Short mmCIF file of N, CA and C and ligand atoms in Angstrom, two decimals:
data_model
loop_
_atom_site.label_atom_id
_atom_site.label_comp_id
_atom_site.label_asym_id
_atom_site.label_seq_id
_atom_site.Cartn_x
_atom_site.Cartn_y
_atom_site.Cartn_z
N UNK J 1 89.78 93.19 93.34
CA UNK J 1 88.99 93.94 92.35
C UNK J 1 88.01 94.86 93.09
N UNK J 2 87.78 96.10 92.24
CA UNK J 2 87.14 96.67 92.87
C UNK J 2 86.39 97.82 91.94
N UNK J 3 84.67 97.71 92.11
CA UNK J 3 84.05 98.51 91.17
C UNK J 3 83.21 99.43 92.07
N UNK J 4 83.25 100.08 90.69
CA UNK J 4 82.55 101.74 90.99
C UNK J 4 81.69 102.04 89.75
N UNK J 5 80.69 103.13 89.87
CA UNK J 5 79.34 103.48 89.36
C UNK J 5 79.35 104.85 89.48
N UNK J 6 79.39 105.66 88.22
CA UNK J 6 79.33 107.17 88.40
C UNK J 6 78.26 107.39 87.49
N UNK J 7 77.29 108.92 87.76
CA UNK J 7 76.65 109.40 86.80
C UNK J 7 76.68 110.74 86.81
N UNK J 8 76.20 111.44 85.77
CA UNK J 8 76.27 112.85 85.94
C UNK J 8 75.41 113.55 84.88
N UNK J 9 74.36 114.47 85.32
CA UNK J 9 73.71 115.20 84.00
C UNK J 9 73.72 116.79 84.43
N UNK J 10 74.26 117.13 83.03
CA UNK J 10 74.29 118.69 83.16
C UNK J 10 73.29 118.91 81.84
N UNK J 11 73.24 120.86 82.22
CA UNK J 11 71.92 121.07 81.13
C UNK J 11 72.62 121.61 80.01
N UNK J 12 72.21 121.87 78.61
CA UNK J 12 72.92 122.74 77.96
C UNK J 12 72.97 124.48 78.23
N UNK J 13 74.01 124.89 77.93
CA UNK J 13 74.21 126.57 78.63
C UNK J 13 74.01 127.35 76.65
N UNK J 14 72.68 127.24 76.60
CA UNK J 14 72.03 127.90 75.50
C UNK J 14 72.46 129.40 75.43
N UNK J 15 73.37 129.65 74.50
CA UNK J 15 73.64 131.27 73.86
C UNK J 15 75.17 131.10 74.05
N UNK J 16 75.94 129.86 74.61
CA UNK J 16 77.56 129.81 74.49
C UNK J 16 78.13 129.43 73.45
N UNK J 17 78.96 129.96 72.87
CA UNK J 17 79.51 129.77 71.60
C UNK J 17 80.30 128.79 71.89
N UNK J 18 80.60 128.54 72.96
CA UNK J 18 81.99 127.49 72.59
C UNK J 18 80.87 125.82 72.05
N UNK J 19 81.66 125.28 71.69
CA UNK J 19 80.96 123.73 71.59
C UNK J 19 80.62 123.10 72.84
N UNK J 20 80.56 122.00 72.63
CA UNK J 20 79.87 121.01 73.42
C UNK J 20 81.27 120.13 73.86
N UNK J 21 81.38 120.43 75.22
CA UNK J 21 83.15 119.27 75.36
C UNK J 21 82.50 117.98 76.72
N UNK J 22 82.83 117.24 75.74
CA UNK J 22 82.01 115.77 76.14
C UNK J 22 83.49 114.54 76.09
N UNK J 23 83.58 113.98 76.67
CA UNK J 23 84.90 113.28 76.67
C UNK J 23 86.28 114.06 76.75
N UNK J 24 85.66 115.27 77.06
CA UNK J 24 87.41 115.81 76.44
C UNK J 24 87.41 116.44 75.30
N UNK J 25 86.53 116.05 74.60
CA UNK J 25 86.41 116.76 72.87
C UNK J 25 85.41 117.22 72.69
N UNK J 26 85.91 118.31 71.71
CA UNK J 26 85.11 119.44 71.56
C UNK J 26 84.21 118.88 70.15
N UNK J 27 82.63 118.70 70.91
CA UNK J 27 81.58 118.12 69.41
C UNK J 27 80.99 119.21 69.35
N UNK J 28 81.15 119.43 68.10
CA UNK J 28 79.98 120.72 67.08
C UNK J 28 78.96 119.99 66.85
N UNK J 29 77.76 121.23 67.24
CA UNK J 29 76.58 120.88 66.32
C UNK J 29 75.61 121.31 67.79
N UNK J 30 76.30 121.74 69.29
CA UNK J 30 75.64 122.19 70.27
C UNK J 30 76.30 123.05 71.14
N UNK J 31 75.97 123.52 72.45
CA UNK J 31 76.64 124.19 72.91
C UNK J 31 77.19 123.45 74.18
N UNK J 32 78.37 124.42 75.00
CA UNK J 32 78.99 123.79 76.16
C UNK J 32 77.89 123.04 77.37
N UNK J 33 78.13 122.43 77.82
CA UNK J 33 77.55 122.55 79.28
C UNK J 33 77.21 123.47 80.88
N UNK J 34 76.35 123.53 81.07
CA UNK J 34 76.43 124.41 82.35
C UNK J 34 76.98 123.53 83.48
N UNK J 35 77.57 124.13 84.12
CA UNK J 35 78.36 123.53 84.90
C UNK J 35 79.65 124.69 85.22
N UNK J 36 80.41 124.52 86.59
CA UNK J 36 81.61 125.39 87.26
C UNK J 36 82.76 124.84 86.79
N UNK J 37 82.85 123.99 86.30
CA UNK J 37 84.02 123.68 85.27
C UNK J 37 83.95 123.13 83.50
N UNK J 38 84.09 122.77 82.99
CA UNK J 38 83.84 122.82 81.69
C UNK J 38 82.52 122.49 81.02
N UNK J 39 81.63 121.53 82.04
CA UNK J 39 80.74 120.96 82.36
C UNK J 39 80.59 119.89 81.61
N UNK J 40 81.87 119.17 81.70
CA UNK J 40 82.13 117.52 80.51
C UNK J 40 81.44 116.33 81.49
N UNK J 41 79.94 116.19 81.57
CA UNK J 41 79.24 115.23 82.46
C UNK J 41 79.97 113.97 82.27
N UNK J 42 80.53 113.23 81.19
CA UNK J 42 81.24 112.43 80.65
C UNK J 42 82.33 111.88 81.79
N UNK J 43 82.82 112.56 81.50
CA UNK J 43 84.48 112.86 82.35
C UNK J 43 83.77 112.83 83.83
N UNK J 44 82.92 113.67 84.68
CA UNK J 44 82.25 113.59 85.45
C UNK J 44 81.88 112.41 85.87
N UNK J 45 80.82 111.31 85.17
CA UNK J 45 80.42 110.25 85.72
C UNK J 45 82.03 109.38 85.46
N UNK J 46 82.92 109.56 84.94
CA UNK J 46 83.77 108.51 85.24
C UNK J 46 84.71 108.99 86.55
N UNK J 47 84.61 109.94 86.62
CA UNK J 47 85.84 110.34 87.77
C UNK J 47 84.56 110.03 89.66
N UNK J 48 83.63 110.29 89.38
CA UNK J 48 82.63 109.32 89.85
C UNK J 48 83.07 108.29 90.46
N UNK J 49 83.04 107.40 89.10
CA UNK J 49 82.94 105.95 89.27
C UNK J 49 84.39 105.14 89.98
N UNK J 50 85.29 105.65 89.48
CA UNK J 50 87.06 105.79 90.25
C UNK J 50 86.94 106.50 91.34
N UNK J 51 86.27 107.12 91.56
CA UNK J 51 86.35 107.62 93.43
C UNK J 51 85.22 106.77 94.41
N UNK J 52 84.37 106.34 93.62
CA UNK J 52 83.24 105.02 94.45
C UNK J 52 84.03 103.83 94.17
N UNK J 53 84.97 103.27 93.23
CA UNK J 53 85.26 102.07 93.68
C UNK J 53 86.42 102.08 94.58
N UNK J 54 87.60 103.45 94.60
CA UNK J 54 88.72 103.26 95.49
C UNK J 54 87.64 104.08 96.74
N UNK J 55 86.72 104.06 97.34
CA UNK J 55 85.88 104.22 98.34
C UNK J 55 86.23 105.61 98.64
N UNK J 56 86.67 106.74 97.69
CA UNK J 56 86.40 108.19 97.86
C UNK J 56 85.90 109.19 98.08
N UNK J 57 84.63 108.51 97.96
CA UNK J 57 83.29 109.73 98.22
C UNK J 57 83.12 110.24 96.82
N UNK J 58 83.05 111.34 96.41
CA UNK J 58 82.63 112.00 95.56
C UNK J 58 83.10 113.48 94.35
N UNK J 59 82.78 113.71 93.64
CA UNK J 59 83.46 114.35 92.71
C UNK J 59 83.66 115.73 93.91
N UNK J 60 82.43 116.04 93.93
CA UNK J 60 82.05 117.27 95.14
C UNK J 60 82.91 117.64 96.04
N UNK J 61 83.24 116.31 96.48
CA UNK J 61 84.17 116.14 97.69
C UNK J 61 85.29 116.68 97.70
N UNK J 62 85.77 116.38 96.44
CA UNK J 62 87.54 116.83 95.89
C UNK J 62 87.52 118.12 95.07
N UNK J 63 86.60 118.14 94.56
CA UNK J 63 86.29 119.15 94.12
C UNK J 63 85.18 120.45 94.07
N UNK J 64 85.10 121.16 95.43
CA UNK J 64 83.57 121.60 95.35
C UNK J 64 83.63 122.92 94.70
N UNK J 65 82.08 122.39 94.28
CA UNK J 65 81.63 123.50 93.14
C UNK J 65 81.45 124.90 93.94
N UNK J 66 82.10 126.03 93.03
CA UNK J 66 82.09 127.20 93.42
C UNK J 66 83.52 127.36 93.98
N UNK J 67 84.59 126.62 94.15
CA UNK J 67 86.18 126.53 94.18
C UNK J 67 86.57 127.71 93.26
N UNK J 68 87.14 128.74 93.39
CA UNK J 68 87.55 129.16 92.13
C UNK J 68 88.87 128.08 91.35
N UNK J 69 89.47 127.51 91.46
CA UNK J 69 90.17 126.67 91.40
C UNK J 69 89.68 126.07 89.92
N UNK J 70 88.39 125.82 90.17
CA UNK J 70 88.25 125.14 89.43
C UNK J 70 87.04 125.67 88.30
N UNK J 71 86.93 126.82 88.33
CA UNK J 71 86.22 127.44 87.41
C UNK J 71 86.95 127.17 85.79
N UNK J 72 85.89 127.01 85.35
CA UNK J 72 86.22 126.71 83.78
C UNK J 72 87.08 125.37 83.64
N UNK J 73 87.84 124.76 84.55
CA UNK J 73 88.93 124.02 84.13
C UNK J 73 88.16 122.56 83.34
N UNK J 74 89.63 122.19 82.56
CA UNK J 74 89.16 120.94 81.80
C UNK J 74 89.23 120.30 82.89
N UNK J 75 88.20 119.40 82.79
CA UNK J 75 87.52 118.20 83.59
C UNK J 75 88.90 116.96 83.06
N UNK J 76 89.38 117.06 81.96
CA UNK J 76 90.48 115.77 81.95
C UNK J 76 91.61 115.85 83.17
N UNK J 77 92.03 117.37 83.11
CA UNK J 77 92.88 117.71 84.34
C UNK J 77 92.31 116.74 86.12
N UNK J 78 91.00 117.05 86.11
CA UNK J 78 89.95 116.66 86.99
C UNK J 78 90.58 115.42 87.44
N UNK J 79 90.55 114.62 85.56
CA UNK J 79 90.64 113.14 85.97
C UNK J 79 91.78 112.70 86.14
N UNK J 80 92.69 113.53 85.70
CA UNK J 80 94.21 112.66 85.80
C UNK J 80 94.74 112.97 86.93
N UNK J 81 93.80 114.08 88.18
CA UNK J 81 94.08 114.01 89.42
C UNK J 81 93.72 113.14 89.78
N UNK J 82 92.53 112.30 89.92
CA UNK J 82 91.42 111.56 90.34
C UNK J 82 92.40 110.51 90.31
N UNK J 83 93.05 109.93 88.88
CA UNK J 83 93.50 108.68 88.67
C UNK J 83 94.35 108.89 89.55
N UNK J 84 95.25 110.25 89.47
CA UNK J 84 96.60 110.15 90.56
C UNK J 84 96.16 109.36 92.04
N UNK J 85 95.44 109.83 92.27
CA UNK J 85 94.57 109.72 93.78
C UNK J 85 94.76 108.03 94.12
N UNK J 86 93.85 107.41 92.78
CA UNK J 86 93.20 105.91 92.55
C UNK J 86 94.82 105.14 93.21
N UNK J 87 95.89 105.07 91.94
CA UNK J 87 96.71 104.94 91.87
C UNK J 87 97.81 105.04 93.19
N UNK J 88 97.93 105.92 93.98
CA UNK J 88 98.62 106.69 95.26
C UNK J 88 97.89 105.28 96.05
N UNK J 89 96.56 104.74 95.94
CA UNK J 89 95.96 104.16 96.45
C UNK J 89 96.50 102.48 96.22
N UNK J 90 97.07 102.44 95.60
CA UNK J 90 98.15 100.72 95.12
C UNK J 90 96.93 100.32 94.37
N UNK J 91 95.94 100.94 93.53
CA UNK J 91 95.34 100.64 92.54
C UNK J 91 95.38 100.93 91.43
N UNK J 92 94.57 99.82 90.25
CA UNK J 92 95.23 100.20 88.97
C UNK J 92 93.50 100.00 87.88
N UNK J 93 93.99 101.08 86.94
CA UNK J 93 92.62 100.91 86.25
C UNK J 93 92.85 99.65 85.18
N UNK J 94 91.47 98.86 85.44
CA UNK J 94 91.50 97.69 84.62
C UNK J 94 90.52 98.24 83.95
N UNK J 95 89.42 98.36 83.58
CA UNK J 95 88.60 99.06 82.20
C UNK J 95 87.34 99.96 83.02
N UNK J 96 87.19 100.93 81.85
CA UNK J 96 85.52 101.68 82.36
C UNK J 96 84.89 101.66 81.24
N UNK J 97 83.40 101.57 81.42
CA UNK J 97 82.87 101.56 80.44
C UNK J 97 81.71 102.41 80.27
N UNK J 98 81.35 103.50 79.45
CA UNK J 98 80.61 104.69 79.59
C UNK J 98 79.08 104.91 78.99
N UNK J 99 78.31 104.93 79.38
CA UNK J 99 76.67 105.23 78.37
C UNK J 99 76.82 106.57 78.45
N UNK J 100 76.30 107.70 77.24
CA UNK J 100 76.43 108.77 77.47
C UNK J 100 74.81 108.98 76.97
N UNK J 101 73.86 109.97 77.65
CA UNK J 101 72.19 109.79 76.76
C UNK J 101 72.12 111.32 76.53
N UNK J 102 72.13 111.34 75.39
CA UNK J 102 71.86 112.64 74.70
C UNK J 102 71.29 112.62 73.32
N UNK J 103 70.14 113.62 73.12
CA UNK J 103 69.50 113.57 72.13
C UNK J 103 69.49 114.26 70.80
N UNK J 104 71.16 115.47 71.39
CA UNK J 104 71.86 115.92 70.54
C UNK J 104 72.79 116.16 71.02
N UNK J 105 74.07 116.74 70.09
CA UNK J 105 74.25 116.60 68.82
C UNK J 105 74.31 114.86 68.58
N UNK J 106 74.81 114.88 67.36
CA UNK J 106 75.01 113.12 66.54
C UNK J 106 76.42 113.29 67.48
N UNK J 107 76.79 111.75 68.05
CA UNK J 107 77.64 111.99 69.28
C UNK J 107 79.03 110.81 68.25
N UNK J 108 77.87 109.97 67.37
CA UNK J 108 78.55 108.87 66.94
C UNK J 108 80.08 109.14 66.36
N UNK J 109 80.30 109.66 65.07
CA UNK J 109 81.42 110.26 64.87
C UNK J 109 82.58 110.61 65.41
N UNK J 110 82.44 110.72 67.05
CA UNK J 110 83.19 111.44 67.78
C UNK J 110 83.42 110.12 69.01
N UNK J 111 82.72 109.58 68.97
CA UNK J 111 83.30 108.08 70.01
C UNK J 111 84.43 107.92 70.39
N UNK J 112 85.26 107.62 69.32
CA UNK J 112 86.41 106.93 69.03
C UNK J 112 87.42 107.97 69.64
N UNK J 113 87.18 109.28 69.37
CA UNK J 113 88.33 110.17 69.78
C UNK J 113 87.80 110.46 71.34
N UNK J 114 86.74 110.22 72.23
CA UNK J 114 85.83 110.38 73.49
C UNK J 114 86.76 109.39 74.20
N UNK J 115 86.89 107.69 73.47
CA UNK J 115 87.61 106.42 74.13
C UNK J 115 89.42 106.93 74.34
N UNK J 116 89.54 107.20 73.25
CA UNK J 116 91.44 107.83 73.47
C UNK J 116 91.36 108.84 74.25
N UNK J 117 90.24 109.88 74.11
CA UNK J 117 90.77 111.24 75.31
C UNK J 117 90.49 110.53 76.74
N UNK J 118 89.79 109.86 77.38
CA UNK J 118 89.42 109.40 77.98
C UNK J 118 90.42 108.57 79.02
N UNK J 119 91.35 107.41 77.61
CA UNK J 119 91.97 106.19 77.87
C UNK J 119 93.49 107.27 78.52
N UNK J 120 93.66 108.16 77.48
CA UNK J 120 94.57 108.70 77.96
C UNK J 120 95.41 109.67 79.02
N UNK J 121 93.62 110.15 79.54
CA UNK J 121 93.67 110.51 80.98
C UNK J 121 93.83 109.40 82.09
N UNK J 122 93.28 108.56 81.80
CA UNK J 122 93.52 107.29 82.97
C UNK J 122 94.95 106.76 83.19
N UNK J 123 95.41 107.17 81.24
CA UNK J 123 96.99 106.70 81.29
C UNK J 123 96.74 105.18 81.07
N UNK J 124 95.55 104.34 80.40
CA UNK J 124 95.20 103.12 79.99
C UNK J 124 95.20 102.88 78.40
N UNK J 125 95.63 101.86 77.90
CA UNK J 125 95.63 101.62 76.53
C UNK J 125 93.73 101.79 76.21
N UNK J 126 93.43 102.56 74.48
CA UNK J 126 92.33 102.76 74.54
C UNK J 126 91.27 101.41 74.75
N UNK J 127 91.71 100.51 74.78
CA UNK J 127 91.09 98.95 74.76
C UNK J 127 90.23 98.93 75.85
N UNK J 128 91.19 99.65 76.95
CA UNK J 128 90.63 99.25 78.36
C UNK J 128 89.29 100.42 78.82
N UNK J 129 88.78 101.22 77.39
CA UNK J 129 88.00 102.08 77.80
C UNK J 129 87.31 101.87 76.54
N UNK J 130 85.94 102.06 77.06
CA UNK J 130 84.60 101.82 75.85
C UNK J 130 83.11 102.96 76.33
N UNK J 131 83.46 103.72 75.09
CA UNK J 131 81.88 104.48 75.28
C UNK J 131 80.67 104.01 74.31
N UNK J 132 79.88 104.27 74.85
CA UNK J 132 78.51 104.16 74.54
C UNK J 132 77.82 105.55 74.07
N UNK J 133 76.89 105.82 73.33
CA UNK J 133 75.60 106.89 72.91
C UNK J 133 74.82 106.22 72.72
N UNK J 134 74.10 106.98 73.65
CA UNK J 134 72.11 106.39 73.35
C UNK J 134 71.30 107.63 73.14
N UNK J 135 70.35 107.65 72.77
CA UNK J 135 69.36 108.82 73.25
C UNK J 135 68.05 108.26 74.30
N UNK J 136 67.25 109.37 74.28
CA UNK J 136 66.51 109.07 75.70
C UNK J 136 65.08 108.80 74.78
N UNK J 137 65.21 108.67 73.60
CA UNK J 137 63.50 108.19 73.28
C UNK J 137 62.45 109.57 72.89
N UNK J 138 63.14 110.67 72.98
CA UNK J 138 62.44 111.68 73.33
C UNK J 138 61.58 112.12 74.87
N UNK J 139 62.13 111.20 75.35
CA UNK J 139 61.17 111.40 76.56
C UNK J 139 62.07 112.24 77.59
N UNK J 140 60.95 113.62 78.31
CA UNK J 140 61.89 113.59 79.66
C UNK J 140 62.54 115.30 79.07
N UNK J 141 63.53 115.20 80.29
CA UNK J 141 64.63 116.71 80.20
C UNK J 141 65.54 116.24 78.91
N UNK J 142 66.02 115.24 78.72
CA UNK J 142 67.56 115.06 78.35
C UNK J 142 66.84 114.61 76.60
N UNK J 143 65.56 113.83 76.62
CA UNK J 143 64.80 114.22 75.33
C UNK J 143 64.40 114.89 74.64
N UNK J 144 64.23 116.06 75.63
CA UNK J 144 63.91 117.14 74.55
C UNK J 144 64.97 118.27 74.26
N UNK J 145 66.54 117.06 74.43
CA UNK J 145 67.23 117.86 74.16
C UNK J 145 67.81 119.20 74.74
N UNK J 146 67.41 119.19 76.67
CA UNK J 146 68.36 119.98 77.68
C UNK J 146 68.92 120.08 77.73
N UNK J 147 69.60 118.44 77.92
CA UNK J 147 70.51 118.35 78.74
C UNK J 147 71.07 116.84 77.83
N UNK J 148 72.25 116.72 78.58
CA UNK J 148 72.95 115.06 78.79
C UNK J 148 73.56 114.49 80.07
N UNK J 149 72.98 113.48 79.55
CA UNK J 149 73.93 112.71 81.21
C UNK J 149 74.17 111.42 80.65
N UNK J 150 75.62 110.89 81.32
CA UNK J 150 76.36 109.65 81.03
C UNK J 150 76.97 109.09 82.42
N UNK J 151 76.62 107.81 82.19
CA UNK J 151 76.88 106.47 83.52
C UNK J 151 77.95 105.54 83.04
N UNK J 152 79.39 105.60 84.10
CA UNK J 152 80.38 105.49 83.89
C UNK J 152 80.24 104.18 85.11
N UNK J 153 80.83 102.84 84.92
CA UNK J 153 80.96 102.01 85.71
C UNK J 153 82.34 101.72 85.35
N UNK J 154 83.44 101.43 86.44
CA UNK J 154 85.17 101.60 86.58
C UNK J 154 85.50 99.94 87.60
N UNK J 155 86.11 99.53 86.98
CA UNK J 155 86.96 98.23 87.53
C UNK J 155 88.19 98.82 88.03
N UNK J 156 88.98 98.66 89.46
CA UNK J 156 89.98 98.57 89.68
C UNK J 156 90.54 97.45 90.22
N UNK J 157 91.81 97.14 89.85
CA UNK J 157 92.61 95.74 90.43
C UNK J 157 93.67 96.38 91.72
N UNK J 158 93.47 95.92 92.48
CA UNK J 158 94.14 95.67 94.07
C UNK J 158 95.34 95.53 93.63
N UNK J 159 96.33 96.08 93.36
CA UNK J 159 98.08 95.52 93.41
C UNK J 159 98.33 95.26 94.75
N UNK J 160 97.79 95.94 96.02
CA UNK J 160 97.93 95.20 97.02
C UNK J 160 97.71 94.19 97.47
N UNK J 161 98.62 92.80 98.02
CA UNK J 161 98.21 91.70 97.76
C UNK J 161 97.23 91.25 99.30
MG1 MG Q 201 79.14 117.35 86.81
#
């Protein structure tokens, strides 16, 4: 077994029309993220957390910012490299589990489809993946509604015996 710990906070990119893509899905009611690729912090702290437990280093690492490569791209793409990676590695995802802290939009509604976009980048039944929304209390950058950031902790099982 083997665990990993990702986090990630981006700010909101105020005057972008597109929505807010957080798991993979696109939530109305804010705008995208700043960030060199879609800026899904979500997806971010989990691809994180799968490159610290198969002992990878870092999102940065595989992916550095300012790549054109990777301008704009969906961050799920991101992850179903990442998993490729995990996997190539004789590892297998046993569950992740996600806090996301944002003080907007209402995130609740949209959970459920965050756990399947999520489960289905890993290529894991949605069971084996669970998100969380909190807000920050008002306190802070991400309280008054900047930004968001979400902490992704990832179990992998050793098929190597
Ligand atoms: Mg990021």
């Amino acid at each position: 077994m083997r665990v990993g710990h990702g986090y990630d906070v981006h700010r909101f990119r105020e005057g972008d029309e597109r929505p807010l893509r957080l798991g993979g899905v696109d939530v109305p009611g804010a705008p995208r993220l700043e960030g060199h690729s879609d800026g899904d912090a979500l997806l971010h702290a989990v691809i994180d957390a799968l490159l610290g437990a198969a002992g990878e280093g870092d999102i940065g690492r595989h992916f550095p910012p300012g790549d054109p490569e990777y301008h704009d791209i969906d961050s799920r793409e991101l992850l179903r490299r990442v998993t490729r990676l995990v996997l190539s590695h004789g590892f297998r995802v046993r569950n992740v589990d996600i806090t996301v802290i944002a003080e907007r939009p209402r995130l609740q509604p949209h959970i459920l489809a965050m756990r399947d976009s999520v489960a289905l980048a890993l290529g894991v039944e949605p069971r084996f993946v669970n998100v969380k929304a909190t807000t920050n209390e008002g306190l802070g950058a991400i309280g008054a509604g900047d930004a968001v950031a979400a902490l992704a902790v990832a179990l992998l099982t050793d098929e190597i015996p």
